Short mmCIF file of C-alpha atoms in Angstrom, two decimals:
data_model
loop_
_atom_site.label_atom_id
_atom_site.label_comp_id
_atom_site.label_asym_id
_atom_site.label_seq_id
_atom_site.Cartn_x
_atom_site.Cartn_y
_atom_site.Cartn_z
CA MET A 1 145.12 98.11 106.31
CA ASN A 2 144.43 97.83 102.56
CA ARG A 3 141.08 99.57 103.06
CA ARG A 4 142.71 102.35 105.04
CA ARG A 5 145.34 102.83 102.31
CA CYS A 6 142.62 102.90 99.68
CA ALA A 7 140.66 105.44 101.71
CA THR A 8 143.77 107.60 102.20
CA ALA A 9 144.61 107.46 98.50
CA ALA A 10 141.07 108.41 97.52
CA ILE A 11 140.97 111.32 99.95
CA THR A 12 144.36 112.49 98.68
CA LEU A 13 142.99 112.48 95.14
CA VAL A 14 139.99 114.59 96.17
CA CYS A 15 142.32 116.98 98.01
CA ALA A 16 144.37 117.34 94.84
CA LEU A 17 141.24 118.18 92.89
CA THR A 18 140.38 120.76 95.53
CA VAL A 19 143.79 122.45 95.17
CA LEU A 20 143.48 122.53 91.40
CA ALA A 21 140.01 124.05 91.63
CA SER A 22 141.05 126.69 94.16
CA THR A 23 144.03 127.87 92.11
CA GLY A 24 141.80 128.49 89.10
CA GLN A 25 143.59 126.00 86.84
CA ALA A 26 141.37 124.23 84.33
CA PHE A 27 142.19 120.65 83.39
CA ALA A 28 140.16 118.75 80.83
CA ALA A 29 138.98 115.32 81.93
CA PRO A 30 140.73 112.55 79.94
CA GLU A 31 138.64 111.25 77.07
CA PRO A 32 138.14 107.49 76.81
CA PRO A 33 140.14 105.82 74.02
CA PRO A 34 138.28 105.18 70.74
CA PRO A 35 136.94 101.68 70.26
CA SER A 36 139.09 99.31 68.24
CA ARG A 37 137.67 97.87 65.05
CA ALA A 38 138.56 94.39 66.21
CA GLY A 39 136.45 94.75 69.33
CA ALA A 40 133.37 96.10 67.58
CA ALA A 41 130.57 93.59 67.24
CA GLU A 42 127.91 93.62 64.58
CA ASP A 43 125.22 93.73 67.25
CA ALA A 44 126.86 96.64 69.18
CA PRO A 45 124.28 99.06 70.57
CA LYS A 46 123.25 101.80 68.19
CA LYS A 47 123.36 104.37 70.99
CA SER A 48 126.61 106.02 71.97
CA LEU A 49 128.30 104.72 75.10
CA GLU A 50 127.49 107.98 76.84
CA GLU A 51 123.80 107.48 76.07
CA VAL A 52 124.09 103.91 77.32
CA ARG A 53 125.75 105.16 80.52
CA GLN A 54 122.93 107.63 81.10
CA GLU A 55 120.30 104.94 80.45
CA ILE A 56 121.95 102.52 82.90
CA GLU A 57 122.28 105.29 85.49
CA ALA A 58 118.57 106.13 85.12
CA LEU A 59 117.62 102.49 85.65
CA TYR A 60 119.72 102.19 88.78
CA ARG A 61 118.25 105.47 90.04
CA LYS A 62 114.75 103.98 89.66
CA ALA A 63 115.94 100.88 91.50
CA ALA A 64 117.30 103.09 94.29
CA SER A 65 113.94 104.87 94.65
CA ALA A 66 112.16 101.52 94.80
CA THR A 67 114.70 100.30 97.36
CA ASP A 68 113.87 103.27 99.59
CA ALA A 69 110.17 102.42 99.26
CA TYR A 70 110.90 98.79 100.14
CA ASN A 71 113.03 99.71 103.15
CA LEU A 72 110.42 102.15 104.46
CA ALA A 73 107.62 99.59 104.07
CA GLU A 74 109.77 97.00 105.86
CA GLU A 75 110.55 99.40 108.71
CA GLN A 76 106.87 100.28 109.11
CA ALA A 77 105.86 96.61 108.95
CA ASP A 78 108.33 95.81 111.72
CA LYS A 79 106.87 98.56 113.90
CA GLN A 80 103.32 97.41 113.21
CA SER A 81 104.21 93.80 114.00
CA ALA A 82 105.65 94.92 117.34
CA GLU A 83 102.54 97.02 118.02
CA ILE A 84 100.26 94.06 117.22
CA VAL A 85 102.19 91.88 119.68
CA LYS A 86 101.88 94.59 122.34
CA LEU A 87 98.14 94.99 121.73
CA ALA A 88 97.64 91.22 121.79
CA ARG A 89 99.21 91.09 125.25
CA GLU A 90 96.91 93.88 126.43
CA ILE A 91 93.92 92.01 125.02
CA VAL A 92 94.90 88.86 126.93
CA LYS A 93 95.37 90.87 130.14
CA GLY A 94 92.07 92.67 129.61
CA GLN A 95 90.16 89.45 129.04
CA ALA A 96 91.69 87.93 132.18
CA ARG A 97 90.66 91.03 134.15
CA ILE A 98 87.10 90.81 132.85
CA ASP A 99 86.92 87.14 133.80
CA ASP A 100 88.11 87.99 137.31
CA LEU A 101 85.56 90.81 137.71
CA LYS A 102 82.76 88.58 136.47
CA ASN A 103 83.77 85.90 138.97
CA ARG A 104 83.67 88.44 141.81
CA ALA A 105 80.26 89.70 140.68
CA GLY A 106 79.01 86.13 140.52
CA ALA A 107 80.31 85.40 144.02
CA ALA A 108 78.38 88.41 145.36
CA ALA A 109 75.18 87.23 143.67
CA ARG A 110 75.58 83.72 145.05
CA ALA A 111 76.10 85.08 148.56
CA GLN A 112 72.88 87.04 148.32
CA TYR A 113 71.04 83.92 147.16
CA ARG A 114 72.34 81.96 150.14
CA ASP A 115 70.96 84.68 152.44
CA GLY A 116 67.48 83.94 151.20
CA GLY A 117 67.42 86.32 148.33
CA LEU A 118 66.48 89.27 150.56
CA PRO A 119 68.30 92.49 149.77
CA PRO A 120 70.45 93.82 152.64
CA GLU A 121 68.08 96.76 153.18
CA ALA A 122 65.13 94.42 153.84
CA ARG A 123 67.09 92.34 156.34
CA LEU A 124 68.22 95.52 158.10
CA VAL A 125 64.65 96.71 158.64
CA LEU A 126 63.81 93.44 160.41
CA THR A 127 66.42 93.86 163.17
CA ASP A 128 65.42 95.14 166.64
CA ASP A 129 68.98 95.97 167.77
CA PRO A 130 69.88 99.66 167.16
CA GLN A 131 73.63 98.92 167.14
CA LEU A 132 73.17 96.12 164.67
CA PHE A 133 71.07 98.49 162.59
CA LEU A 134 73.85 101.13 162.53
CA ASP A 135 76.58 98.57 161.82
CA GLY A 136 74.48 97.05 159.08
CA ALA A 137 73.79 100.43 157.51
CA GLY A 138 77.55 101.08 157.28
CA ARG A 139 78.20 97.71 155.72
CA ILE A 140 75.41 98.25 153.20
CA GLN A 141 76.94 101.57 152.11
CA GLN A 142 80.35 99.95 151.76
CA GLY A 143 78.88 97.05 149.84
CA GLN A 144 76.97 99.34 147.49
CA LYS A 145 80.12 101.34 146.79
CA ALA A 146 82.10 98.15 146.16
CA THR A 147 79.42 96.97 143.76
CA ARG A 148 79.44 100.26 141.88
CA ASP A 149 83.23 100.19 141.72
CA LEU A 150 83.16 96.62 140.50
CA LEU A 151 80.63 97.39 137.77
CA GLY A 152 82.50 100.56 136.81
CA GLU A 153 85.80 98.73 136.49
CA LEU A 154 84.13 95.99 134.48
CA THR A 155 82.67 98.57 132.09
CA ARG A 156 86.02 100.38 131.69
CA THR A 157 87.90 97.13 131.13
CA GLN A 158 85.41 96.03 128.49
CA ALA A 159 85.77 99.41 126.75
CA ASP A 160 89.59 99.13 126.86
CA LEU A 161 89.41 95.62 125.48
CA ALA A 162 87.21 96.79 122.61
CA ALA A 163 89.68 99.65 121.87
CA TYR A 164 92.69 97.28 121.93
CA THR A 165 90.89 94.93 119.56
CA LYS A 166 90.03 97.79 117.20
CA ASP A 167 93.62 99.10 117.26
CA ALA A 168 95.00 95.61 116.62
CA SER A 169 92.72 95.24 113.60
CA ALA A 170 93.83 98.63 112.26
CA GLN A 171 97.50 97.75 112.74
CA TRP A 172 96.95 94.44 111.00
CA ARG A 173 95.41 96.19 107.98
CA LYS A 174 98.40 98.57 107.84
CA LEU A 175 100.77 95.63 108.13
CA GLU A 176 99.12 93.88 105.21
CA ALA A 177 99.19 97.12 103.16
CA ASN A 178 102.91 97.52 103.80
CA ARG A 179 103.53 93.91 102.82
CA VAL A 180 101.84 94.67 99.52
CA LYS A 181 104.04 97.77 99.14
CA GLN A 182 107.13 95.68 99.88
CA ALA A 183 106.21 93.10 97.27
CA LYS A 184 105.53 95.80 94.67
CA ALA A 185 108.79 97.63 95.44
CA LYS A 186 110.76 94.37 95.33
CA LYS A 187 109.33 93.59 91.89
CA GLU A 188 110.25 97.10 90.70
CA ILE A 189 113.79 96.84 92.10
CA ASN A 190 114.46 93.51 90.43
CA SER A 191 112.95 94.73 87.17
CA GLN A 192 115.12 97.86 86.98
CA ILE A 193 118.31 96.04 88.00
CA ALA A 194 117.61 93.29 85.46
CA ALA A 195 117.07 95.88 82.72
CA ALA A 196 120.36 97.60 83.57
CA LYS A 197 122.27 94.32 83.65
CA LYS A 198 120.75 93.27 80.33
CA ILE A 199 122.17 96.39 78.73
CA GLU A 200 125.56 95.89 80.37
CA ASP A 201 125.69 92.23 79.33
CA LYS A 202 125.39 93.24 75.67
CA LEU A 203 128.57 95.28 75.92
CA GLU A 204 131.92 93.82 75.06
CA LYS A 205 134.75 93.86 77.59
CA GLU A 206 136.39 96.89 76.01
CA GLN A 207 133.10 98.75 75.92
CA ARG A 208 132.53 98.01 79.62
CA GLU A 209 135.94 99.40 80.45
CA ARG A 210 135.18 102.55 78.46
CA LEU A 211 131.77 102.76 80.15
CA LEU A 212 133.46 102.70 83.57
CA GLN A 213 135.85 105.40 82.39
CA LEU A 214 132.89 107.51 81.25
CA GLU A 215 131.34 107.13 84.73
CA ARG A 216 134.56 108.32 86.32
CA ASN A 217 134.82 111.22 83.90
CA ALA A 218 131.28 112.33 84.70
CA GLU A 219 132.01 112.17 88.44
CA TYR A 220 135.29 114.05 87.94
CA LYS A 221 133.66 116.87 85.99
CA ALA A 222 130.79 117.21 88.50
CA GLN A 223 133.18 117.19 91.47
CA THR A 224 135.52 119.75 89.90
CA ALA A 225 132.60 122.06 89.06
CA TRP A 226 131.23 121.70 92.59
CA LEU A 227 134.53 122.54 94.25
CA SER A 228 135.16 125.41 91.82
CA SER A 229 131.81 126.96 92.75
CA GLY A 230 133.17 127.85 96.20
CA VAL A 231 130.17 126.28 97.93
CA LEU A 232 132.49 124.83 100.57
CA LYS A 233 133.95 127.59 102.71
CA GLU A 234 136.09 125.13 104.62
CA ILE A 235 136.72 121.51 103.67
CA SER A 236 138.52 120.34 106.82
CA ARG A 237 136.14 121.06 109.68
CA SER A 238 136.40 118.83 112.74
CA ALA A 239 133.80 116.16 113.36
CA SER A 240 131.87 115.82 116.61
CA PRO A 241 132.87 112.86 118.84
CA GLN A 242 129.84 110.91 117.56
CA GLY A 243 130.57 112.01 114.00
CA LYS A 244 134.10 110.61 114.25
CA LYS A 245 132.75 107.25 115.36
CA ALA A 246 130.23 107.24 112.50
CA VAL A 247 132.95 108.02 109.96
CA GLN A 248 135.23 105.33 111.39
CA PHE A 249 132.46 102.75 111.07
CA ALA A 250 131.50 103.78 107.54
CA THR A 251 135.06 103.86 106.18
CA ALA A 252 135.75 100.45 107.75
CA GLN A 253 133.10 99.04 105.37
CA ILE A 254 134.97 100.13 102.22
CA GLY A 255 135.17 97.30 99.72
CA LYS A 256 131.99 95.55 100.84
CA PRO A 257 129.37 95.05 98.11
CA TYR A 258 126.19 97.02 97.59
CA VAL A 259 123.10 94.86 98.08
CA TRP A 260 119.70 96.50 98.08
CA GLY A 261 117.93 96.28 101.46
CA ALA A 262 121.16 95.26 103.22
CA GLU A 263 122.23 96.71 106.58
CA GLY A 264 125.48 94.79 107.06
CA PRO A 265 127.65 93.37 108.25
CA GLY A 266 128.69 91.83 104.93
CA SER A 267 126.92 94.21 102.53
CA TYR A 268 124.98 97.48 102.51
CA ASP A 269 122.74 99.71 100.50
CA CYS A 270 123.28 103.46 100.73
CA SER A 271 121.03 104.24 103.69
CA GLY A 272 121.81 100.91 105.33
CA LEU A 273 125.43 102.08 105.55
CA THR A 274 124.64 105.53 106.97
CA SER A 275 122.01 104.33 109.46
CA GLN A 276 124.28 101.56 110.77
CA ALA A 277 127.25 103.94 110.99
CA TRP A 278 125.32 106.37 113.16
CA SER A 279 123.85 103.50 115.18
CA ALA A 280 127.42 102.38 115.91
CA ALA A 281 128.10 105.94 117.07
CA GLY A 282 125.22 105.70 119.54
CA LYS A 283 122.65 107.69 117.56
CA GLY A 284 119.61 106.02 116.03
CA ILE A 285 118.43 107.60 112.76
CA PRO A 286 115.76 106.70 110.18
CA ARG A 287 116.50 103.71 107.95
CA THR A 288 115.91 105.27 104.51
CA SER A 289 117.53 108.22 102.75
CA GLN A 290 114.12 109.82 102.18
CA GLU A 291 113.23 109.59 105.88
CA GLN A 292 116.70 110.82 106.83
CA TRP A 293 116.08 113.87 104.64
CA ARG A 294 112.56 114.38 105.99
CA LEU A 295 113.25 113.95 109.70
CA LEU A 296 116.86 114.88 110.48
CA PRO A 297 118.02 118.48 111.12
CA ARG A 298 119.15 120.23 107.94
CA ILE A 299 122.23 122.41 107.59
CA GLU A 300 123.82 124.55 104.89
CA ILE A 301 126.29 122.88 102.54
CA LYS A 302 128.90 125.49 103.48
CA ASP A 303 128.79 124.21 107.06
CA LEU A 304 129.59 120.58 106.17
CA ARG A 305 131.62 118.59 108.67
CA PRO A 306 132.58 114.90 108.78
CA GLY A 307 129.70 112.66 109.80
CA ASP A 308 127.05 114.80 108.10
CA LEU A 309 124.85 113.04 105.56
CA ILE A 310 124.55 114.39 102.03
CA ILE A 311 121.22 113.55 100.38
CA TYR A 312 121.24 113.25 96.59
CA HIS A 313 118.75 113.64 93.73
CA ALA A 314 115.38 115.36 93.75
CA ASP A 315 113.63 112.31 95.22
CA ALA A 316 116.21 111.89 98.03
CA SER A 317 116.94 108.38 96.73
CA HIS A 318 120.65 108.30 97.63
CA VAL A 319 122.77 109.26 100.62
CA GLY A 320 126.47 109.36 101.44
CA MET A 321 128.45 110.31 104.54
CA TYR A 322 130.78 113.28 104.35
CA ILE A 323 134.27 112.40 105.59
CA GLY A 324 136.03 115.71 104.97
CA ASP A 325 138.28 117.07 102.22
CA GLY A 326 135.34 117.29 99.83
CA ALA A 327 134.71 113.52 99.84
CA ILE A 328 132.02 111.06 100.90
CA VAL A 329 131.93 107.36 101.66
CA HIS A 330 128.87 105.63 100.21
CA ALA A 331 127.39 102.41 98.82
CA PRO A 332 126.84 103.43 95.17
CA ARG A 333 124.61 100.87 93.43
CA PRO A 334 124.28 97.18 92.49
CA GLY A 335 127.52 95.90 91.01
CA ARG A 336 129.63 98.37 92.98
CA ASN A 337 131.28 98.28 96.41
CA VAL A 338 131.30 100.74 99.30
CA THR A 339 133.81 103.37 98.25
CA ILE A 340 135.00 106.97 98.54
CA THR A 341 134.10 109.55 95.91
CA GLY A 342 133.71 113.30 95.53
CA ALA A 343 130.85 114.79 97.51
CA GLY A 344 129.83 116.84 94.48
CA SER A 345 129.94 113.99 92.00
CA MET A 346 126.13 113.66 92.09
CA ALA A 347 123.26 116.13 92.24
CA ILE A 348 123.02 117.30 95.87
CA LEU A 349 119.57 117.84 97.35
CA GLY A 350 120.79 118.93 100.79
CA VAL A 351 122.65 118.04 103.97
CA VAL A 352 121.43 116.71 107.32
CA ARG A 353 123.25 116.43 110.64
CA PRO A 354 122.13 113.52 112.85
CA ASP A 355 123.71 114.88 116.04
CA LYS A 356 122.62 118.49 115.73
#
C-alpha cells in the first residue's frame, strides 16, 4: 500500500507539472540553500557542486553502458551454452548411429565370409535351377541396394557428425569470447561505480543533501521543458491489456534497489526491470536497453501509451517504462531505488512498443 501511495503521489506531482506547463505559467526551480560556513571542510572539492553532480552522473552513465555490455555478453553466453549442449547431444547420437551402421556393415561382411568368400553373382552363375536363378537375382539387387543405402547413410552421418563438431567448436570460441567481454565489462562497471562513490564519500552530509537537490532540480527543469514543448499530444492514452500487466508489475517493484545485472525479484537494473515486467505480461523482449532499442518496434513520442519503453541517451544505455501522465517507472542507478520520475527528465533517444 505504501508503494501504491508513493506511486500515486509521484504521478500527481507530474500531472501538476503538466498543468503548469500547459497553462504557460513559468515557475523557477527552487535553488539549493547556500552552504553553511560551519559545514565547510578545508578539503572540500574545488569544483562547484553542480560540476560534481555532472561528473558523478557521467561516471554512472559509463557504468550503465558497461552494464548493458555485460548483460548482452551474459545473454549471448547463455544461448551459446545451450547451443553447445544441444550440439553435444547430436554428436553423441551421431556417433551411436555410426557405430550401429558399422556393425551392420561388419555383419554383412562376416556373412559373405561364411559363404566361402564368393560374391553372390558368382554363386548365382553356378546354379542349374532357373527359378533359383531368378529368385537369387532379385535378392542380389535388393542386397546391393541395401548396401548402397547403408554406405550412403554412413557417409551422411559422418558428414553430419563433422558439421556438429565444427559448430560446437565455433560456439565454444564465441562462448569464451563473451566470457572475456563479461569480465572486461564487469571490471569497467566496478571501476566507474567506485570512482563515483569516491567522489560522493568526500562530500559532507550537507553537501550530499544539496547534491540530491541539484539532481532533482535538473530533472524538474528537463521535465518542465519537455512537457512545455508540446511533444505529447495526449498524456493519458489507454494501455493495451499486456501493457497494463507490464505497468502493474513494474510499479509493484517501486522501492527495490538498483543492482547492476539484476533481474529481480529483490533488485533490478534498468533493463532488468523492463524485460521482467514484459515477461510477466506474457511478452518476451531483449534483456538489454540497447537490444530493446535495436530490435523492438519503434513509435513516435507523441503516440506514447502506458507500457511503452522510453530509451535514453545517445548510446541507448538507459530505459524506463512509461506509465502515463508524463511519467516513467525506472531503476535509476547504483545507490538509488526503483522509482517514478518525469519521462522527459533525461535525454530521450526514442520509444519502442513491445506489443506492437
